Structures are given as structure tokens and as C-alpha cells.
Coordinates of C-alpha atoms in Angstrom, one line a residue:
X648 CA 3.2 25.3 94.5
X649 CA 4.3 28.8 94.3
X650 CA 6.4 29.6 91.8
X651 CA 8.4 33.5 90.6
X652 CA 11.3 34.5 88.6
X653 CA 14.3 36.1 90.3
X654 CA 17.8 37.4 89.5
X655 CA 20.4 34.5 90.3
X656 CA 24.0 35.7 89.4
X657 CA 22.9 39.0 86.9
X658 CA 20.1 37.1 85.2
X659 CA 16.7 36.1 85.6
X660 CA 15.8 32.8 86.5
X661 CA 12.5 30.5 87.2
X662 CA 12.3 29.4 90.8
X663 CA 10.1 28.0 93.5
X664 CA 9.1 29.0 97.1
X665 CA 10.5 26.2 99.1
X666 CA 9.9 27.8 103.1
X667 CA 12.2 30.5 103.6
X668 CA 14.3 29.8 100.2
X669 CA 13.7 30.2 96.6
X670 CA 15.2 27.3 94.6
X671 CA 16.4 28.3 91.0
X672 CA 14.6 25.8 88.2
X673 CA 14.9 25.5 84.5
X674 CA 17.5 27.2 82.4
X675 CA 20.0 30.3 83.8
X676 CA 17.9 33.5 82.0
X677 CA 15.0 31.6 81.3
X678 CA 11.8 33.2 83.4
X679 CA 8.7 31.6 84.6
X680 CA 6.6 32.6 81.5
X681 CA 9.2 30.5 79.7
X682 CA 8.5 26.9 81.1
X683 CA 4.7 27.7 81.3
X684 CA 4.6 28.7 77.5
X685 CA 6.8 25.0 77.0
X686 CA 4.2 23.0 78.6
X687 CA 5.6 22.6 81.5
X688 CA 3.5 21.3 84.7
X689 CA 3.3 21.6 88.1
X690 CA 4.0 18.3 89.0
X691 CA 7.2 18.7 86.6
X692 CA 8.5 21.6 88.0
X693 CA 8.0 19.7 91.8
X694 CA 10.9 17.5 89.7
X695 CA 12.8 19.8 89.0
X696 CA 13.2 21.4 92.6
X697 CA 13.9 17.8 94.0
X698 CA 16.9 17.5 91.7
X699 CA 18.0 21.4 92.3
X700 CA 21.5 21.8 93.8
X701 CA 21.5 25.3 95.1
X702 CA 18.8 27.8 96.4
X703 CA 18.2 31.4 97.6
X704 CA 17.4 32.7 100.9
X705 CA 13.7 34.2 100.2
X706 CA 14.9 37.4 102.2
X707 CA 17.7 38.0 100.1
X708 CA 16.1 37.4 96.8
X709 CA 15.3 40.1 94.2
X710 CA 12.0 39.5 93.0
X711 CA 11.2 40.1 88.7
X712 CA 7.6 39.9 87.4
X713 CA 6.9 36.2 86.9
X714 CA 6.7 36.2 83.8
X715 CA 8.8 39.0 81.9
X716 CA 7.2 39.9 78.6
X717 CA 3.5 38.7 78.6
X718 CA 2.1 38.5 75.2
X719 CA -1.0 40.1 76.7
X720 CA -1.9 41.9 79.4
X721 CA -5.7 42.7 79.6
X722 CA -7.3 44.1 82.7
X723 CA -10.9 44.3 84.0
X724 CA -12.1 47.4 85.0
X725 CA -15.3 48.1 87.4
X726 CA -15.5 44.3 87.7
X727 CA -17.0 45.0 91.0
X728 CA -20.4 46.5 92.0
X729 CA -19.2 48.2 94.9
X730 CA -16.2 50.1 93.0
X731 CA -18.1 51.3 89.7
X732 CA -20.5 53.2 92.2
X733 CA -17.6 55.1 93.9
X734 CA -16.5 55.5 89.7
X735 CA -20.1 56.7 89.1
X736 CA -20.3 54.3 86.9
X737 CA -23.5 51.7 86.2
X738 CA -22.1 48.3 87.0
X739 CA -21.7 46.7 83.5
X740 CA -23.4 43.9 81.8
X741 CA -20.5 42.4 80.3
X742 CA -16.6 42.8 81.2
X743 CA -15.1 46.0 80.7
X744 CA -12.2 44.9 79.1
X745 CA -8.0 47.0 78.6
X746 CA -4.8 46.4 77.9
X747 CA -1.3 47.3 79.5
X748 CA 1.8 47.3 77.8
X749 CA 4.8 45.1 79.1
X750 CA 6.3 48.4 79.6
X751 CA 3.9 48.9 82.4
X752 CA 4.6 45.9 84.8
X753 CA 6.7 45.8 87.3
X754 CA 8.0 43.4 90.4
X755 CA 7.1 42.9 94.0
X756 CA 9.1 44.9 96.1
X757 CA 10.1 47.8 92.8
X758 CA 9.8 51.2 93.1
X759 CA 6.6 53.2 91.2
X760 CA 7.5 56.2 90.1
X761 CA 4.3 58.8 90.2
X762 CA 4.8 61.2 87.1
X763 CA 6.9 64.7 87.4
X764 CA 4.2 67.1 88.8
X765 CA 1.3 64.7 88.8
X766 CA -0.5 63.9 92.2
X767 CA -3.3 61.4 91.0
X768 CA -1.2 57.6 91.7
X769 CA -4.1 55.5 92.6
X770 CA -3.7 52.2 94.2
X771 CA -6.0 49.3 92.7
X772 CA -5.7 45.3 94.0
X773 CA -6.4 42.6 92.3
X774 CA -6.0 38.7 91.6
X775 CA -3.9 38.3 88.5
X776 CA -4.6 35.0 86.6
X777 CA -1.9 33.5 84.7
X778 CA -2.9 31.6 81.6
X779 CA -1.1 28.0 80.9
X780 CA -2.8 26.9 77.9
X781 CA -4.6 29.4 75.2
X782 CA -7.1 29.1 72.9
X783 CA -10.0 31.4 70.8
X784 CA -13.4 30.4 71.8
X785 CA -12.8 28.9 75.1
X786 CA -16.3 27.9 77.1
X787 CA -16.5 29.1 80.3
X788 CA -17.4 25.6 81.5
X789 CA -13.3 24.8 80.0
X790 CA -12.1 28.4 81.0
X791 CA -10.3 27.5 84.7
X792 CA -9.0 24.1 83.0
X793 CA -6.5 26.7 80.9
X794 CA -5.5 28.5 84.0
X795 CA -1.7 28.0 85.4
X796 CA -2.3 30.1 88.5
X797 CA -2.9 33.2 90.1
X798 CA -0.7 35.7 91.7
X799 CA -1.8 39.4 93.0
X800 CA -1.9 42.8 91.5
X801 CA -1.9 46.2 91.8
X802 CA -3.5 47.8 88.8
X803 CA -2.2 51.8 89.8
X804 CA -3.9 54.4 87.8
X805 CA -2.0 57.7 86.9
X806 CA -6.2 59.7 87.3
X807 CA -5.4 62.6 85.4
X808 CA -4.1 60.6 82.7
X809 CA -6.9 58.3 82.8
X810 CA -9.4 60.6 82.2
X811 CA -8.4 62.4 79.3
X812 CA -10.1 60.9 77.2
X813 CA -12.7 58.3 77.4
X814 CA -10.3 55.8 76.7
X815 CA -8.5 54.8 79.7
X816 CA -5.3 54.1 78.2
X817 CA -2.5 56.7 79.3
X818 CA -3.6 56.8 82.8
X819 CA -3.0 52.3 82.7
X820 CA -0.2 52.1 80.9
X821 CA 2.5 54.5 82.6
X822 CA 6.0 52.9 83.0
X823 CA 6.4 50.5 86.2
X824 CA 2.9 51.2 87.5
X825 CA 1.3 47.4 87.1
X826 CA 3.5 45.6 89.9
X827 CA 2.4 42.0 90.6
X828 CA 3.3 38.8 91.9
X829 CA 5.6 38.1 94.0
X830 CA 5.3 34.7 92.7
X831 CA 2.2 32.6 91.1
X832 CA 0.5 29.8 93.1
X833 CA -0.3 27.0 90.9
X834 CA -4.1 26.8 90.3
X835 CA -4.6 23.3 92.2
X836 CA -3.4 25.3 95.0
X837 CA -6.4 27.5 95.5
X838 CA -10.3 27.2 95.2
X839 CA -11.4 26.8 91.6
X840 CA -11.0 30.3 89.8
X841 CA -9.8 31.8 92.8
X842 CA -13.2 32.1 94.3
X843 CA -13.7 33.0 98.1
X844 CA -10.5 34.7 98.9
X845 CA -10.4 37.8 100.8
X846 CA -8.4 40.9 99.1
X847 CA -7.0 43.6 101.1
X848 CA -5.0 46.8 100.0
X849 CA -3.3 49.2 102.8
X850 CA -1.4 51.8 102.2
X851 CA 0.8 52.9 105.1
X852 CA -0.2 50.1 107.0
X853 CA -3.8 51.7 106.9
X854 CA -6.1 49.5 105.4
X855 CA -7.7 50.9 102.4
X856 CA -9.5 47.9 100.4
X857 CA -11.3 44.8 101.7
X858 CA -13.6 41.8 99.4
X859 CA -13.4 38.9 98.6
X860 CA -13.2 37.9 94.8
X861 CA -16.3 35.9 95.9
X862 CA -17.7 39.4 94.4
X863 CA -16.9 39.7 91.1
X864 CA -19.5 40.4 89.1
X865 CA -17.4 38.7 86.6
X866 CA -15.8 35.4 87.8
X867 CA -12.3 34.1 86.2
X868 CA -14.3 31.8 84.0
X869 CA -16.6 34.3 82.6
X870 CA -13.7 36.6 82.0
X871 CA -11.5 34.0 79.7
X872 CA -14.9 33.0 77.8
X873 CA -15.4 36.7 77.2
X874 CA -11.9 37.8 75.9
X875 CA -11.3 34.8 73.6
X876 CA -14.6 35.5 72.0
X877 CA -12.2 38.2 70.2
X878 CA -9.2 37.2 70.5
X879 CA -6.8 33.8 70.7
X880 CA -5.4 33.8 74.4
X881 CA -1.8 32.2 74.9
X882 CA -0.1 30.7 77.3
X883 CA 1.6 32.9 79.6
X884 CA -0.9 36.1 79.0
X885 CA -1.7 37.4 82.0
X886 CA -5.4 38.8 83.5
X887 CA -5.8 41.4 85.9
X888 CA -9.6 40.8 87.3
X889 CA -10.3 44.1 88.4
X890 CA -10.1 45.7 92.1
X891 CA -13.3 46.9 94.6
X892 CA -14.3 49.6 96.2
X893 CA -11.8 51.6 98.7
X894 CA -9.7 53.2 95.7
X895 CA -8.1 56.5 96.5
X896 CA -10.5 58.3 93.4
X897 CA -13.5 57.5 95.2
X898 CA -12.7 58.7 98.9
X899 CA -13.8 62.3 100.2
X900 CA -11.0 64.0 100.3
X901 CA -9.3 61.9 97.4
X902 CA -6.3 59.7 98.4
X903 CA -3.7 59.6 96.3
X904 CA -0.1 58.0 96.9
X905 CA 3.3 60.2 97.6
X906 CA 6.6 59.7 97.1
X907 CA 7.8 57.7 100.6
X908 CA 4.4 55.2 100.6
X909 CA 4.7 51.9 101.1
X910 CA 1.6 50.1 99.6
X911 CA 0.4 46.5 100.4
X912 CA -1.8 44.4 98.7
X913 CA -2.1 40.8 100.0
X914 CA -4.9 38.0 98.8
X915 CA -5.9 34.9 101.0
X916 CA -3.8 32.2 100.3
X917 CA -2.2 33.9 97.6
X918 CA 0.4 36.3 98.8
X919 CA 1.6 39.2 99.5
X920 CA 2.5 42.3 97.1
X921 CA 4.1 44.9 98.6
X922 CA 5.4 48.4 96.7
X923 CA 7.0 51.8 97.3
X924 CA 6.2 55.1 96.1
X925 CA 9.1 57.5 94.4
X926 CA 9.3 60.7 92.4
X927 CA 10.1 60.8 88.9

């Protein structure tokens, strides 16, 4: 089941993908993240489209991030072998582990604004897993039975930012550069953890990025394990799982986006996330 959150009459709204239509579920300004933080199911929401009464065309709808305001955003960087060699970076021995603000998200289909006078907006895909049920300790052998659903990602790096500092920080978190979605398929919907699906990124139609989350050096499972060692994961948080080689950074000459780009990120089975590029 794929499921998003929309604007329906000057609010946001749950819905799912039914074809070529989106049909509004739940309550009027209620988003996805709400009914997965309730408890809500799959198989619950399927009810709740069969007694829906209206519905959206799915080229007229304006997409919002699935779920609005995550509690938590935490990203994996160099979480493939391939992309911390073009970082010159060792690939690590256990998750290398960031956060975005909620400030930083953004939609399928928004604009990202690159910084006044900067020209270091990186493009990064990458599966997004969406967390229905949280907990602190959580055994990787348990991890995937927590998962809602996964959606795709585009983790885009402001470079000069990034590497002020060791810290990685600024350079992740600038406003409306962590688009994803468009929607969330539902986790039954998909191999287990997302495993086996091939990822490409293009930018300009030219394509830029091809794996397959098959190569992670980290899998969804190890990744949950890992963060809830230190902290309690909740239901709706949302995991970036970290993008391979092909980045902009690591190309001779560098490739960064411009103001008039389209960039596309699209994940087997999945979806497809697609993005323009704007001034400031």
C-alpha cells in the first residue's frame, strides 16, 4: 500500500495511492505520521479507503512530506563502500550516524533552494525507512518487525558548509534540502528491509547514481539495532540509509546542481522522487 500526505482543501491530509488517484484518509489536517504514531495498520487504513467518499486525481495533487514533523531524523553517512572511497574516507566499522532538523525536509515535487552565492548543492539518494513502532534496545533479529515502510530520499549536501568543521551538521541541515517521499510503501510491500532494490539518481535526465541497497554495508536492521543502542526510537522517526557512489563531490570536474535542475531519484518498487533546483 502506498500511502502520502497531501493538501485537500488548504490543509494537509493522510491519503493513499489508489491508480491514478490519491484518496484522502483519516482526519482533515491530520498527516500520515499521525495515524502511524496511533497505531494504525495497514490493513486498517485499506478500511478506511474502502469507506472514503471522495479522492484526488494523483496529477493534480500537491504532495507534503509524509510525515510532517518527525521526532527524529537521523541519516547514515558513507553507508556504502563504493561512496566513502570517492569521500576518501575508510569504509566504517559501525554506522556513521547524523541528524537533520525538521526544518530541513521537504516534499516531492518542492523547490530546493541552493544558498545565496554558494555553488556546492550535492545530490545524495537514498531509501528512507519509516518507523511504526519504537523502542531502546531493539535486536536486529526484531529491528524490520518495527518498520512501517520505506519511501525514497534525497539527502542534498550544501559541501562548503559541510566541511567546515568535522561535524557535518550545517552542510545537512539547510532549509528544504532533505526532500523525500512521494509517499511510503508499506513494508509487506517490499522485500524484507528493503533489500535488493536498485537506486538510481539523474540529474537532468543524465543518470548520475546506480546500486542496489543490496550494498549497504549496513542493512535496515543493523541500522535500528545500532541507533537505539543510544537512544529510544518512536514511531514515525524517520531513517535516511545513506546514498553510493556517483555524488557530484566525488566526480572530476565536481558536479554540483544550478538553479533550473531537475533532479530524480527513483528506487525499485518504491517510487519515484523528483526535485527542482532554485536560487535563494
Amino acid at each position: 500500500m502506498k500511502l502520502a500526505t497531501i493538501w485537500v482543501d488548504g490543509e494537509p491530509h493522510a491519503a493513499a495511492v489508489q491508480q491514478q488517484r490519491l484518496v484522502p484518509i483519516g482526519r482533515p489536517g491530520g498527516d500520515l505520521g499521525e495515524l502511524v504514531r496511533a497505531g494504525v495498520t495497514a490493513a486498517d487504513m485499506a478500511a478506511l479507503v474502502a469507506g472514503a467518499k471522495h479522492h484526488v486525481p494523483l496529477d493534480a495533487a500537491q504532495f507534503l512530506a509524509p510525515v510532517l514533523r518527525p521526532g527524529k531524523a537521523i541519516c547514515v553517512g558513507l553507508n556504502y563502500a563504493d561512496h566513502a572511497r570517492e569521500s576518501h574516507f575508510e569504509p566504517p566499522t559501525h554506522p556513521t550516524l547524523f541528524l537533520r532538523s525538521t526544518t530541513s525536509l521537504a516534499a516531492h515535487a518542492s523547490a530546493v533552494h541552493r544558498p545565496s552565492g554558494d555553488d556546492s548543492l550535492d545530490f545524495e539518494g537514498e531509501m528512507v525507512v519509516v518507523m511504526g513502532s519504537g523502542g531502546r534496545g531493539i535486536a536486529a533479529e526484531d529491528a524490520l518487525g518495527h518498520v512501517f515502510g520505506y519511501a525514497v530520499g534525497n539527502d542534498i549536501s550544501v559541501r562548503e558548509f559541510q566541511f567546515r568543521s568535522p561535524q557535518w551538521t550545517l552542510g545537512k541541515n539547510v532549509d528544504g534540502t532533505g526532500p523525500w517521499g512521494p509517499w511510503v510503501v508499506t513494508a509487506d510491500e517490499v522485500p524484507a528491509g528493503g533489500t535488493g532494490l536498485q537506486l538510481q539518481t539523474r540529474l537532468n535526465g543524465e543518470l548520475m547514481q546506480s546500486a542496489n541497497t543490496r550494498d549497504m554495508l549496513f542493512d535496515v536492521a543493523t541500522i535500528i539495532a545500532s541507533v537505539s543502542e543510544a537512544m529510544t526510537l518512536e514511531a514515525g522517526d524517520i531513517l535516511f540509509t545513506g546514498t553510493p557512489a556517483g555524488v557530484g563531490l566525488g566526480r572530476t570536474p565536481r558536479r554540483y546542481m544550478q538553479p533550473g535542475d531537475v533532479v530524480q531519484v527513483q528506487i525499485e518498487r518504491i517510487g519515484v522522487l523528483r526535485n527542482t533546483i532554485a536560487g535563494a
